[in-house]
Short mmCIF file of C-alpha atoms in Angstrom, two decimals:
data_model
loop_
_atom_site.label_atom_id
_atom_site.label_comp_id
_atom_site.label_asym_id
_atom_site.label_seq_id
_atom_site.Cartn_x
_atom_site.Cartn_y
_atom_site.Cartn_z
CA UNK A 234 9.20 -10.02 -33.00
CA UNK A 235 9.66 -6.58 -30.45
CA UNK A 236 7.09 -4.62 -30.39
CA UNK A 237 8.19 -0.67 -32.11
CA UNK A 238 6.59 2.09 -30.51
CA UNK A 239 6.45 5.00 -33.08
CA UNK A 240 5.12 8.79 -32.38
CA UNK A 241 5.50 12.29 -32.92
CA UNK A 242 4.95 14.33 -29.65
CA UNK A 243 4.10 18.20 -29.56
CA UNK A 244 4.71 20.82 -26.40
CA UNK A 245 1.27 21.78 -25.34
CA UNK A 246 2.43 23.74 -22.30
CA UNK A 247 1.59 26.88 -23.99
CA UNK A 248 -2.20 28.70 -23.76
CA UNK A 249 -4.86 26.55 -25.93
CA UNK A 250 -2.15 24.08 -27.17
CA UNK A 251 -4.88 21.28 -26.85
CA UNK A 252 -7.30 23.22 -28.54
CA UNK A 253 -4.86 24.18 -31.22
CA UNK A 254 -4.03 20.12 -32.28
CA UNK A 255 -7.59 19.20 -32.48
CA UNK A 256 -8.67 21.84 -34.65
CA UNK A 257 -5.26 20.95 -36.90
CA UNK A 258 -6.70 17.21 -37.26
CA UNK A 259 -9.99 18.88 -38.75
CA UNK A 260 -8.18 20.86 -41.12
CA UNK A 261 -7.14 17.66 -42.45
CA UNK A 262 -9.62 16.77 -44.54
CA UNK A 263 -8.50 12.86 -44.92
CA UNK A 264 -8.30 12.46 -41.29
CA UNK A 265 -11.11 11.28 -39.72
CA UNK A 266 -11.54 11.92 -35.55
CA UNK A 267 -13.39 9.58 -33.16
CA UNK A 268 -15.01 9.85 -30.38
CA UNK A 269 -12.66 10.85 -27.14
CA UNK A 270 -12.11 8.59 -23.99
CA UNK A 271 -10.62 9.18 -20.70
CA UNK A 272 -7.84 7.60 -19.20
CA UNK A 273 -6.31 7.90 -15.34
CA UNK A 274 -2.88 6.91 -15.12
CA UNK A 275 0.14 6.39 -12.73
CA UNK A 276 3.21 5.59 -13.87
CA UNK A 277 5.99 4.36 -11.59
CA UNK A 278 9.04 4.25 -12.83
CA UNK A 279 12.21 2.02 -11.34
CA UNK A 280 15.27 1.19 -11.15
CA UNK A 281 17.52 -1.28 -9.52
CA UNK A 282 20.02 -0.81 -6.62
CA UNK A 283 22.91 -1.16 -9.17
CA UNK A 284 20.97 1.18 -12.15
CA UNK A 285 20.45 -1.83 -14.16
CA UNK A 286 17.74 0.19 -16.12
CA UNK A 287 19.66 3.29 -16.28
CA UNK A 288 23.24 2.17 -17.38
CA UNK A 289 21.34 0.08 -20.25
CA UNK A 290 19.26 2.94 -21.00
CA UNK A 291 16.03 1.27 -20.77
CA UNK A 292 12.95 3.29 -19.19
CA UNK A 293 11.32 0.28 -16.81
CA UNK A 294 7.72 1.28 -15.62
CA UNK A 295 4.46 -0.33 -13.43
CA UNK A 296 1.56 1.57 -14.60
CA UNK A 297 -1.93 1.51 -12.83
CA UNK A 298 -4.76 2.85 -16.20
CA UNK A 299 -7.91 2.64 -14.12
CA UNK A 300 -7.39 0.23 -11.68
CA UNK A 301 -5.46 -2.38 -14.96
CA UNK A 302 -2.09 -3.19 -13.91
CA UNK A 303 0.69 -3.68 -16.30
CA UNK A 304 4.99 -3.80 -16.51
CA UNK A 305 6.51 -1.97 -19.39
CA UNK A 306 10.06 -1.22 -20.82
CA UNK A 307 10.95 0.77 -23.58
CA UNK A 308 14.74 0.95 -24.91
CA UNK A 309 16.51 4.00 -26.02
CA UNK A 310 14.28 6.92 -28.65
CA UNK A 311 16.04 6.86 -31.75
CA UNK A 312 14.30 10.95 -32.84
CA UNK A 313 14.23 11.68 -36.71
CA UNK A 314 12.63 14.93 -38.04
CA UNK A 315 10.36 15.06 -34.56
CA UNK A 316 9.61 10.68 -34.79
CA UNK A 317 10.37 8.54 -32.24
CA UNK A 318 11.13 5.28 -32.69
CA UNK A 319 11.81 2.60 -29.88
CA UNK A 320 11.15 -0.58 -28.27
CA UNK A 321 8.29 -1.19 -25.76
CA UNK A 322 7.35 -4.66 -24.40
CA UNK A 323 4.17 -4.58 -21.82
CA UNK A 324 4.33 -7.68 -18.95
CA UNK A 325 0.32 -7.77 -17.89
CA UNK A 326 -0.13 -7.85 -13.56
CA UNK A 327 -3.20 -9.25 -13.44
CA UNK A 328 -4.63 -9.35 -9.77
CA UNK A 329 -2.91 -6.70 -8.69
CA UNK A 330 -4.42 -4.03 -6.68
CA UNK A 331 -1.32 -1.83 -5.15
CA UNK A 332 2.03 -1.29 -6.07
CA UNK A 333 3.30 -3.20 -3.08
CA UNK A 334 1.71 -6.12 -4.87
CA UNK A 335 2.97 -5.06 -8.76
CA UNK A 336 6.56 -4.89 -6.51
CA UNK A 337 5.98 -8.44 -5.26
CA UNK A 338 4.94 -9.44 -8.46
CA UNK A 339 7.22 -8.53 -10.19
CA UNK A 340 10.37 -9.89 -7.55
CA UNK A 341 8.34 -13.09 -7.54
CA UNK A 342 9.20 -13.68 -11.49
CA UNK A 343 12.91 -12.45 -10.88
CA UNK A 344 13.56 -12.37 -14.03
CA UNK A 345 11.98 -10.98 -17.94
CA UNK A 346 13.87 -11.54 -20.65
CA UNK A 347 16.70 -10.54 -19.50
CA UNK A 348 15.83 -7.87 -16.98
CA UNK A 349 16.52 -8.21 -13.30
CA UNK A 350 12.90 -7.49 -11.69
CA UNK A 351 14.02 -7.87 -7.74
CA UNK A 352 14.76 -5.08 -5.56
CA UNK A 353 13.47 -2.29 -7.92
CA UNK A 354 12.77 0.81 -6.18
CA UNK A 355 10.73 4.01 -7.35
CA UNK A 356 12.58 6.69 -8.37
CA UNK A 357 9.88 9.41 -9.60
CA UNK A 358 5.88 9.16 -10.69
CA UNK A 359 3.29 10.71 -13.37
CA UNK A 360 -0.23 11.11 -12.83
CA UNK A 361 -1.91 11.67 -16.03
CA UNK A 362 -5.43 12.69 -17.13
CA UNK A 363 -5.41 11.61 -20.51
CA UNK A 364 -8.14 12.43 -22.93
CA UNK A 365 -7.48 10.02 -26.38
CA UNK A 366 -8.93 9.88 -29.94
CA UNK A 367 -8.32 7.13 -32.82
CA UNK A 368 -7.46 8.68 -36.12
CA UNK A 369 -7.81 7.53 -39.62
CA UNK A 370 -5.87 9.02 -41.84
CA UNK A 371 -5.50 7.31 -45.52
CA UNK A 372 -5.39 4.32 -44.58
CA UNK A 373 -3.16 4.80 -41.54
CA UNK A 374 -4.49 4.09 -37.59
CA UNK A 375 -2.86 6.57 -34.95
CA UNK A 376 -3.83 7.28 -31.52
CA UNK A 377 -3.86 11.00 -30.09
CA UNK A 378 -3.64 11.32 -26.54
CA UNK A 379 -3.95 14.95 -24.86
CA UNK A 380 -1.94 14.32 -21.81
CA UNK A 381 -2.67 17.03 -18.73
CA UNK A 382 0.15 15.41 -15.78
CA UNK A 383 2.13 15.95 -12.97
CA UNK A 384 5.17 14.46 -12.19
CA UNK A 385 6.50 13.70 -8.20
CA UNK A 386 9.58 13.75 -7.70
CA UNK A 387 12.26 14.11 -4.43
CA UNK A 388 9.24 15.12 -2.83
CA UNK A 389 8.28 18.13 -5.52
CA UNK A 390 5.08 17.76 -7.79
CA UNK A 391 5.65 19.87 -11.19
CA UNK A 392 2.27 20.27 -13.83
CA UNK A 393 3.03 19.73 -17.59
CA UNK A 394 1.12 19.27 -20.71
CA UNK A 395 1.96 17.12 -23.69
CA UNK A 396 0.29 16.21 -27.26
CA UNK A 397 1.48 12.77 -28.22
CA UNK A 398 0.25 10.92 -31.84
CA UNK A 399 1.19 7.26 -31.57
CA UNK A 400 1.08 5.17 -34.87
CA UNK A 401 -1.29 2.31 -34.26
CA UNK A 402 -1.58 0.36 -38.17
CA UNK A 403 0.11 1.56 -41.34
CA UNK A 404 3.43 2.73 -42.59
CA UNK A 405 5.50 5.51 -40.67
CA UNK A 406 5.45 7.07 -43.72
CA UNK A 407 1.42 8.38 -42.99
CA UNK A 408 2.47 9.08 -39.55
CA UNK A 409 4.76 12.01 -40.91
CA UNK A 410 2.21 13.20 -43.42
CA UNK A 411 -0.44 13.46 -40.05
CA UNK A 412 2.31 15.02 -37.88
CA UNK A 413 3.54 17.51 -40.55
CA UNK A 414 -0.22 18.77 -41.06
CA UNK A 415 -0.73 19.04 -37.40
CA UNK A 416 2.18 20.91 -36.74
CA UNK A 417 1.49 23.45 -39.76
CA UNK A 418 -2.11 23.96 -38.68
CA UNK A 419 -1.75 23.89 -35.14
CA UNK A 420 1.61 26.11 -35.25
CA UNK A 421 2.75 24.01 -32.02
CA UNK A 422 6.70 22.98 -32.02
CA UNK A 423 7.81 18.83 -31.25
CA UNK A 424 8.86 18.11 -27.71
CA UNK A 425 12.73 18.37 -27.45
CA UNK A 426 12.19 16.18 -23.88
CA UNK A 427 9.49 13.66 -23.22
CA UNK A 428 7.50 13.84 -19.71
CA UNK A 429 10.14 11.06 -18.79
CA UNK A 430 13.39 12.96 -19.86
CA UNK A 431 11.89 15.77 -17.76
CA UNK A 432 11.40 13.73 -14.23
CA UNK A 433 14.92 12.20 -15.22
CA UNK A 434 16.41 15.17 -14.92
CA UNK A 435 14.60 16.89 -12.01
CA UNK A 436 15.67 13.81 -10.27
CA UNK A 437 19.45 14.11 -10.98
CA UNK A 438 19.04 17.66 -10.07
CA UNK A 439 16.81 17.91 -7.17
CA UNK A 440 18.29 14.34 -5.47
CA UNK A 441 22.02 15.42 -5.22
CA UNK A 442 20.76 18.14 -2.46
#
């Protein structure tokens, strides 16, 4: 069976946005907050000479989370009332130090599914600090993540902020009852583009020139 990513993600480029969601998760009185981590990421993202990824509307990334390496694609977002719903299948790299090696790792399998993994080339990077909680919420598990990143593009580096809830166990259905409470408390508007729609189109923009 695919794996379904689902998740409601909030703008937190405005002042105190982070500030804002956390104190709407302890307004909810059924939610329960644990403990934060932090997380260092870079995410590569690819493509083939031909735009295998692109045409097919798949997102194909090699991410590097504190020195793990992994693969992942996600299909197309289906968005509903501020959820997103897609695929996501993660291909583990283990040994891998660089992404010269995740490259040659990947071209060495040639093949997943039914995704052509030789000659991919980079075509724009994130660098995240992200700062996560687990949330119970009747008898729902979601993930917060407090995302603080920069995306490099054509050469350009451009800062954004983003609050993402990702459902982890339980029906959708307590995902929406989170997400509505945090967005009334917090007062904070869903993302109308993800981090990745951005760099998508600040590449198509910035690489014509």
């Amino acid at each position: 069976m695919p794996n379904i990513e689902t998740e409601f993600k909030w703008d937190a480029n405005s002042p105190r946005a982070f500030f804002k969601v956390l104190d709407a998760v302890r307004q909810v009185s059924t939610a329960h907050l644990v403990k934060p981590r932090t997380l260092h990421i870079c995410d590569t993202y690819l493509d083939t000479p031909n735009h295998f990824f692109e045409q097919n509307k798949i997102a194909f990334r090699v991410r590097n989370a504190d020195e793990k390496w992994e693969a992942t694609f996600k299909t197309r977002t289906e968005v509903k009332n501020g959820r997103a719903v897609r695929r996501e299948e993660t291909l583990p790299m283990p040994r891998v130090k660089n992404l010269a090696q995740a490259l040659s790792f990947l071209a060495d399998k040639k093949e997943w599914g039914k995704l052509p993994l030789t000659g991919l080339k980079p075509l724009f990077s994130l660098r995240n600090k992200r700062t996560s909680y687990d949330i119970l919420y009747a008898g729902a598990a979601a993930e917060l993540s407090l995302d603080n990143f920069v995306i490099y593009v054509c050469g350009r580096r451009v800062l954004m902020k983003e609050a993402e809830l990702e459902l982890k166990q339980g029906t959708p259905e307590k995902l929406d009852e989170l997400a509505r409470c945090i967005t009334h408390f917090s007062g904070l508007s869903y993302a109308r583009v993800s981090k990745v729609k951005t760099a998508t189109a600040l590449l198509a923009l910035w690489g014509e020139k």
